[in-house]
Short mmCIF file of C-alpha atoms in Angstrom, two decimals:
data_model
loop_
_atom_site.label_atom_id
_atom_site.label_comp_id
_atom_site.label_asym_id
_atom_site.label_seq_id
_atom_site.Cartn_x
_atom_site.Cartn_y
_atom_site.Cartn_z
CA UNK A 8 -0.87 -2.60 20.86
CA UNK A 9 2.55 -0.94 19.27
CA UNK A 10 2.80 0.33 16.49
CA UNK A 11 4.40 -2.58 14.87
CA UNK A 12 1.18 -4.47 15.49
CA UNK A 13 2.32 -6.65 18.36
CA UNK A 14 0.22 -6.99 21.57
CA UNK A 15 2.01 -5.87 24.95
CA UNK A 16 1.62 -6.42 28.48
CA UNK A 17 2.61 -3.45 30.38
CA UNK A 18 3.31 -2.11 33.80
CA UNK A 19 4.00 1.58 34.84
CA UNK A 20 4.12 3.29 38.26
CA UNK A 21 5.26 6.70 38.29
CA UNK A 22 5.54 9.53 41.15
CA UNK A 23 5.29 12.79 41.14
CA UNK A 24 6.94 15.46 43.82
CA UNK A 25 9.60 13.01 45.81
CA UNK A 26 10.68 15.44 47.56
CA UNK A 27 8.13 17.98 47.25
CA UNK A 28 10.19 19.76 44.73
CA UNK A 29 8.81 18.56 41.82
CA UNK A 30 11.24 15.90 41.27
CA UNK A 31 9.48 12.30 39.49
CA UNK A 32 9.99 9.04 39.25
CA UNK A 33 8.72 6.81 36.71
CA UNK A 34 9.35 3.44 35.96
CA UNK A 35 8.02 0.67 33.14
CA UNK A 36 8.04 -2.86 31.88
CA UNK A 37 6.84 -4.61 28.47
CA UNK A 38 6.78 -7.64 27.25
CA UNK A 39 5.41 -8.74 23.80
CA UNK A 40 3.47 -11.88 22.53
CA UNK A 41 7.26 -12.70 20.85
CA UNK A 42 9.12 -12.82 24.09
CA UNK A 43 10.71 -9.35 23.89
CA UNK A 44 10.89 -7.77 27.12
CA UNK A 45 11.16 -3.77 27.31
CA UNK A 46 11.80 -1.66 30.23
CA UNK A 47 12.43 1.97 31.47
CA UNK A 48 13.38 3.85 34.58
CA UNK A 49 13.79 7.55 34.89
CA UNK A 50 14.05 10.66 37.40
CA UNK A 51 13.69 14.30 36.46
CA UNK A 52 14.23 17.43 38.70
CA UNK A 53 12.92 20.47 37.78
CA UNK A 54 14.94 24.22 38.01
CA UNK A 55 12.86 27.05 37.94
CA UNK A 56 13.43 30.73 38.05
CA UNK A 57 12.82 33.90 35.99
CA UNK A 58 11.41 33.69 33.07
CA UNK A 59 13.24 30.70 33.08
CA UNK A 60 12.28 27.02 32.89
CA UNK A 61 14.92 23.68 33.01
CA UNK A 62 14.35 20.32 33.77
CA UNK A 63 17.03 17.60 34.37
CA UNK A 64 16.91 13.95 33.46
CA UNK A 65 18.32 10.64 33.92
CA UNK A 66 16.88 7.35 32.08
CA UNK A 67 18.31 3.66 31.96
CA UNK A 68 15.94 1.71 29.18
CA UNK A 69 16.13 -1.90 27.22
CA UNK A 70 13.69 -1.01 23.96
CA UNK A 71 13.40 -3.28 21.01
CA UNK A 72 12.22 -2.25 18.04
CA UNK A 73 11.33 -3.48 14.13
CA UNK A 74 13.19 -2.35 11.52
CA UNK A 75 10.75 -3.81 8.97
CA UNK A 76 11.76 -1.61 6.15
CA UNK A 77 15.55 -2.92 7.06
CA UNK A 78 13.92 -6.46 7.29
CA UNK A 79 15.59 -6.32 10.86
CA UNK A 80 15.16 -5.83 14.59
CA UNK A 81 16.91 -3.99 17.00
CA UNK A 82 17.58 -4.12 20.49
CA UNK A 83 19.26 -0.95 22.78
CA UNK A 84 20.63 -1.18 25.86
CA UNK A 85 20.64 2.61 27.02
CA UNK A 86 21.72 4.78 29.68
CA UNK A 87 20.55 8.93 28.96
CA UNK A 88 21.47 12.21 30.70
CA UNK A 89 19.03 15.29 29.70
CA UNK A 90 19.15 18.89 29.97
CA UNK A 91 15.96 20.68 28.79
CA UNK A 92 15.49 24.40 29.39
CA UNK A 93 12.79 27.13 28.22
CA UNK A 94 13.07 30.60 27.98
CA UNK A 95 11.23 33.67 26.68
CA UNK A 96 8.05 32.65 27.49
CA UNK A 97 8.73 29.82 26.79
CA UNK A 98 9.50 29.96 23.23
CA UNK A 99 12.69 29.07 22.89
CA UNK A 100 13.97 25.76 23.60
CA UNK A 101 17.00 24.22 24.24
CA UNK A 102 17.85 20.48 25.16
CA UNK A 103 21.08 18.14 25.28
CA UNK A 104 21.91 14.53 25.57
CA UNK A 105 24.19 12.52 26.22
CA UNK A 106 23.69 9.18 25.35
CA UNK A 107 25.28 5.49 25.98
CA UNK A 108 23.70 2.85 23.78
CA UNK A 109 24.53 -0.87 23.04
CA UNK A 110 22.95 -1.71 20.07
CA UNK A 111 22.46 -5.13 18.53
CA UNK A 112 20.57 -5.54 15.24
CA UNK A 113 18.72 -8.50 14.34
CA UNK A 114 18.50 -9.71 10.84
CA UNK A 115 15.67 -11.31 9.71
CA UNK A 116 15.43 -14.72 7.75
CA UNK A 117 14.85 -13.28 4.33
CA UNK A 118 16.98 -10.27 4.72
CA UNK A 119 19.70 -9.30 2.16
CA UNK A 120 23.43 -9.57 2.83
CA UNK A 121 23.86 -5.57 2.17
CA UNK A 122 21.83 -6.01 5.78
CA UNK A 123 23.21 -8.90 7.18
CA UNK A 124 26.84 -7.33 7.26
CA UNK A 125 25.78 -4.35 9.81
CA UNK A 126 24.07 -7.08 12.03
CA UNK A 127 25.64 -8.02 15.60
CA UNK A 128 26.91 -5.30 18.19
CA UNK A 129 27.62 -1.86 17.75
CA UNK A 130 28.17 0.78 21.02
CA UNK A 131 27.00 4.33 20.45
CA UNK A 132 28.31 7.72 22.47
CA UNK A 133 27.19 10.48 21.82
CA UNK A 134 26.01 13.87 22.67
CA UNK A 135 22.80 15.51 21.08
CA UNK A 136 22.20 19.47 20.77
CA UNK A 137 18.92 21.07 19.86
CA UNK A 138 17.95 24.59 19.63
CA UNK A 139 14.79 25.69 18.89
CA UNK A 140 12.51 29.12 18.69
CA UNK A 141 8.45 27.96 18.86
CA UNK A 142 5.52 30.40 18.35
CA UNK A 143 2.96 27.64 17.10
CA UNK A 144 -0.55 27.73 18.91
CA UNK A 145 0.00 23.90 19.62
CA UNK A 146 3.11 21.39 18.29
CA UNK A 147 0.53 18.12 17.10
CA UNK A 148 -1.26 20.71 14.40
CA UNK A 149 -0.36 24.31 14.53
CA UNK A 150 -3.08 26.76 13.10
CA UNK A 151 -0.92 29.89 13.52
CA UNK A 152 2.49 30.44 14.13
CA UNK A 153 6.24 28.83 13.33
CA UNK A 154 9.01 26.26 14.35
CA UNK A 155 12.31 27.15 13.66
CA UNK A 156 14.89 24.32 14.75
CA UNK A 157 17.82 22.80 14.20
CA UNK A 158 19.59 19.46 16.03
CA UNK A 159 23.28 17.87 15.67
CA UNK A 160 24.31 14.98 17.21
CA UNK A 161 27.88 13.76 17.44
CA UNK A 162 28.73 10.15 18.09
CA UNK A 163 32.08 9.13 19.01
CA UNK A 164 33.32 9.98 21.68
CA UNK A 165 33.58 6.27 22.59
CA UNK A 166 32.32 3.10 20.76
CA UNK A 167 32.06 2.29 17.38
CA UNK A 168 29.47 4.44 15.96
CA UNK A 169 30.79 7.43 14.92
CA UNK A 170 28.81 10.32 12.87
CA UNK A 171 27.86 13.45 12.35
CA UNK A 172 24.86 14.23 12.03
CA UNK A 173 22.80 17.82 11.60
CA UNK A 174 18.84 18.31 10.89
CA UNK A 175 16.81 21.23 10.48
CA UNK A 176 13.49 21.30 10.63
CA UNK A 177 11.23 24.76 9.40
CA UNK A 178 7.19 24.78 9.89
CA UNK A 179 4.61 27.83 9.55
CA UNK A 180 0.85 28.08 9.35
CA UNK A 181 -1.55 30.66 8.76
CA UNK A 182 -5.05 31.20 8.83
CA UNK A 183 -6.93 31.24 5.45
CA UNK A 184 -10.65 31.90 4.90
CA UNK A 185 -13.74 30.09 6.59
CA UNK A 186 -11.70 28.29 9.01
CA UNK A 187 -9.03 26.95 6.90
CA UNK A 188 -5.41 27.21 7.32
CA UNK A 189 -2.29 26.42 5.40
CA UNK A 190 0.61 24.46 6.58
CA UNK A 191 4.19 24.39 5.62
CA UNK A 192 6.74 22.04 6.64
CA UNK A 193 10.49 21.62 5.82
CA UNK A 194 12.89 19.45 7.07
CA UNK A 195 16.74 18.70 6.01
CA UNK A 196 19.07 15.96 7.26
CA UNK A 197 22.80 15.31 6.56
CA UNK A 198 24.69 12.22 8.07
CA UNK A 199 28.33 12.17 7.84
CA UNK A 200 30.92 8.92 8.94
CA UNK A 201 33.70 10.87 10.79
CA UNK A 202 35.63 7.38 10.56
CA UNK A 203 37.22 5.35 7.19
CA UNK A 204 34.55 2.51 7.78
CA UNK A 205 31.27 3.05 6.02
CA UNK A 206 27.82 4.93 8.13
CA UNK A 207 26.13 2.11 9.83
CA UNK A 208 23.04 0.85 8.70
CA UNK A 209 20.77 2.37 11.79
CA UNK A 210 22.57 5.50 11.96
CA UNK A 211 21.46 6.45 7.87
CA UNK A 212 18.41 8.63 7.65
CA UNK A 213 15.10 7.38 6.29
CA UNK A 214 12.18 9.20 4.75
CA UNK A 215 8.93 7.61 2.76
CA UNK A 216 5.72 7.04 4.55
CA UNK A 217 2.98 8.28 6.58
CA UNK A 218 4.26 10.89 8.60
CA UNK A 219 6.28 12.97 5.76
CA UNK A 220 6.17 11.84 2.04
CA UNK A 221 2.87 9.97 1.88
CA UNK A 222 1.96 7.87 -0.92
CA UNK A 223 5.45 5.41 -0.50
CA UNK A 224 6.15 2.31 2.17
CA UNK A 225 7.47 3.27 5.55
CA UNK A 226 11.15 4.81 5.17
CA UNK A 227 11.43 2.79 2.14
CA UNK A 228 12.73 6.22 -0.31
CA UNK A 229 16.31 5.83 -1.60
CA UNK A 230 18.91 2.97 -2.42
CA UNK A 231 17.54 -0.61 -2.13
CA UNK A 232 18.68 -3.93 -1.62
CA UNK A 233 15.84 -6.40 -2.76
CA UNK A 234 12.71 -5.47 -0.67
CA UNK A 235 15.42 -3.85 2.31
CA UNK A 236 16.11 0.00 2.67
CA UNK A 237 19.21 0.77 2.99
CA UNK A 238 19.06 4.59 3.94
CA UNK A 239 20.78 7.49 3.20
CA UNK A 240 23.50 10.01 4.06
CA UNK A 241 21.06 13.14 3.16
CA UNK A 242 17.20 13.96 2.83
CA UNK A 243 14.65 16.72 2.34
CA UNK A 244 10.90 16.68 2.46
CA UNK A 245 8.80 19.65 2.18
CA UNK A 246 4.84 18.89 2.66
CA UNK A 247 2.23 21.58 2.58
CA UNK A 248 -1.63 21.05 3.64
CA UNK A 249 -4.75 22.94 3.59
CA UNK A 250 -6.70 22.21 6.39
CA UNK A 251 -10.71 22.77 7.31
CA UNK A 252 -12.17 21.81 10.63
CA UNK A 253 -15.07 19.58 10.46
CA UNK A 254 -17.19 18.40 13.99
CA UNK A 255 -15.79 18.95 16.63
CA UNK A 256 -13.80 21.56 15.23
CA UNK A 257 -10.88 21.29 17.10
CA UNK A 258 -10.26 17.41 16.95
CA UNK A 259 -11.15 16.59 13.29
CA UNK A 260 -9.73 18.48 10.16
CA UNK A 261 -10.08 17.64 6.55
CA UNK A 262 -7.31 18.10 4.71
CA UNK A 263 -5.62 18.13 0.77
CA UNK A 264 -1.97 18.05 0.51
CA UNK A 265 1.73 17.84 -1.58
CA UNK A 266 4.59 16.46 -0.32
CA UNK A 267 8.19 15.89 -1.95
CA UNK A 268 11.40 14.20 -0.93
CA UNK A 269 14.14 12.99 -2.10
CA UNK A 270 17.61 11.44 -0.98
CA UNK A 271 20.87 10.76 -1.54
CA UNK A 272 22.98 7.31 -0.89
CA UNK A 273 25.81 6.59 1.57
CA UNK A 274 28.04 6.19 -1.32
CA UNK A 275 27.09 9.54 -2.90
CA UNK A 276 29.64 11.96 -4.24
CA UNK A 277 27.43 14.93 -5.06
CA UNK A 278 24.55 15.24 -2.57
CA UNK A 279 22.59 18.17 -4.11
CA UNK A 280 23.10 17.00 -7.62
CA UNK A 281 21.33 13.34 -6.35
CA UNK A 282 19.12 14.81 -4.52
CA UNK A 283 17.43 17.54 -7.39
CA UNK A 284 17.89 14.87 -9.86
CA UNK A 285 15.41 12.05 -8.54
CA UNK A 286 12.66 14.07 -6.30
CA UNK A 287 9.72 12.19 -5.25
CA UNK A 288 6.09 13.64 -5.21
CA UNK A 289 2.68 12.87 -3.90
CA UNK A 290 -0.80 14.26 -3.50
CA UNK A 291 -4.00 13.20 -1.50
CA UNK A 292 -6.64 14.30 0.20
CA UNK A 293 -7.88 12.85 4.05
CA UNK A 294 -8.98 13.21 7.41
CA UNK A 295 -6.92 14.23 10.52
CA UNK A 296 -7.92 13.10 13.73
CA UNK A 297 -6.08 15.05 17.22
CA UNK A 298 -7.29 13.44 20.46
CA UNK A 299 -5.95 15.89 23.40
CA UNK A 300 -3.05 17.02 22.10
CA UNK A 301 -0.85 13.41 22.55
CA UNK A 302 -1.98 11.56 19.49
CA UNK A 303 -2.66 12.22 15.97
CA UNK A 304 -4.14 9.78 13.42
CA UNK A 305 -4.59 10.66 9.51
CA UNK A 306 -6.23 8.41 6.77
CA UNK A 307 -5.45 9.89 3.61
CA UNK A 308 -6.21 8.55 0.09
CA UNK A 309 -2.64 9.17 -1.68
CA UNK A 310 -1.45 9.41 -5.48
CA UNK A 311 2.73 8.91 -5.69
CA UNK A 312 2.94 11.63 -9.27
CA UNK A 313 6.73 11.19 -9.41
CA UNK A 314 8.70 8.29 -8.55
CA UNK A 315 11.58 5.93 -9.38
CA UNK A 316 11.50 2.34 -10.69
CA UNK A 317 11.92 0.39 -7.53
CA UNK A 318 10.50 2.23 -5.07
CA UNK A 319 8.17 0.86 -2.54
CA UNK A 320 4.83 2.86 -3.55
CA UNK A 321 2.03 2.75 -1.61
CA UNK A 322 -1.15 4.28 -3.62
CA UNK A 323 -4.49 4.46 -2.62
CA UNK A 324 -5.53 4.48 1.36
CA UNK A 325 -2.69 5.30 3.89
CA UNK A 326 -2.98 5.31 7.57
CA UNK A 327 -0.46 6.95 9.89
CA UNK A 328 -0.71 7.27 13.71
CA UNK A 329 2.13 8.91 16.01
CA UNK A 330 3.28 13.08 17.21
CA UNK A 331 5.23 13.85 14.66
CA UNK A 332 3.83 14.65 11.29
CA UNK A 333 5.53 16.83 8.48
#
């Protein structure tokens, strides 16, 4: 099943060592009960040396994906160089992409015309820096330690799609008192058109949902057309939990917790002034659920205490599954 709901039939192979150098090969195919077909082939070769760890990676993939908060679908046609390096035992991090990506989007039947008008083909080059320092005990739910990072991406270079864009993301926990912990998480994003011709629709960031301000539809916070998101050029969330390991201890976690967010629209002026003027705000309480590090699942019973008329709340029972939680 994905995550969209949608049953798949898939085939992987993968190898590991080619040469005996740790090089891999892995390759994939999808297709869904709709007739979309999915596929993915990548190799990676590893560099080692002191205190030193980098991996390089090339990928050619065909992905498509619902936009159902856009009331779209897109396709990607992609082909993906990757650098990723560690250092200093491993805590610091540093990875670059550079990516070539033919997008077509998909509108849907009922879908507005403020979404209609990005639909069709758009190409997308661009290269992708991230830096970041890691202490955290592990990345799905950290217990002790911090994440400092930041990311920019700049598209450009050829194609249509052309942006700036820059997000930092902050996260610390600490133990409390009879097993609890606290966790903090911040996370800023700023999208900027380098070009006269307005940010395109799947290039805008998105925030609302499961996995960062709970209590609201998926990505549905900020400027609306009808029942569509239509992004933004700039967000912030900041979510803080308490947390208190139930049985087993270290797969199931009860949990209370605040977030905020807020945005600011393509069309915005004064991005800090929108942005402090019409925060969002939730509170819940609910259960966290880590199976061997890869997944996490959360069912939370949510209360949205500040919001705007029109936004796509979501109170009562909330259920999020993915890696990435704020």
């Amino acid at each position: 099943m994905t995550t969209q709901g949608d049953a798949d039939c898939n085939l992987s192979a993968s190898k590991m060592s080619v040469n005996g150098r740790g090089e891999a090969v892995s390759a994939s195919y999808s297709k869904s009960v709709k007739g979309n077909h999915s596929f993915n082939f990548s190799v990676s070769k590893p560099r080692l040396g002191w205190q030193k760890y980098a991996n390089f990676s090339a990928s050619v993939y065909r992905n498509f994906t619902g936009l159902p908060w856009n009331n779209a679908d897109v396709t990607e046609n992609a082909f993906v160089l990757g650098y990723d390096g560690k250092m200093f035992q491993k805590r610091l991090h540093h990875s670059v992409k550079i990516n070539s990506i033919w997008r077509v989007l998909h509108a849907l039947q009922d879908a507005p015309f403020a979404i209609r008008e990005h639909a069709g083909h758009t190409m997308k080059c661009s290269l992708e820096n991230t830096l970041a320092w890691d202490t955290r005990d592990r990345s799905i739910l950290a217990t002790k330690g911090y994440l400092l990072r930041g990311a920019q991406e700049y598209a450009g270079l050829l194609g249509d799609a052309t942006f700036i864009k820059h997000q930092v993301d902050l996260q610390a926990a600490a133990p409390l008192f009879l097993g609890m912990f606290l966790s903090a998480s911040l996370q800023g994003t700023l999208v900027s058109s380098v070009a006269e011709r307005s940010l395109h629709l799947i290039d805008r960031s998105y925030v609302g949902g499961p996995h960062d301000v709970r209590g609201f539809v998926m990505n549905s916070i900020g400027s609306r057309a009808g029942s569509s998101s239509l992004g933004s050029s700039a967000t912030a969330v900041a979510v803080a939990h308490i947390y208190r390991p139930l049985i087993p201890a270290e797969m199931c976690y009860a949990h209370g917790f605040v977030t905020a967010g807020s945005t600011a629209s393509v069309r915005s002026h004064d991005q800090i002034a929108d942005m402090v003027e019409a925060p969002r705000v939730s509170a819940g309480l609910g259960l966290t659920f880590i199976f061997r590090d890869m997944i996490r699942l959360e069912l939370n019973y949510v209360l949205p205490l500040r919001y705007v008329p029109g936004d796509a709340i979501a109170p009562g029972f909330q259920f999020g599954v993915g890696m990435n939680f704020l």
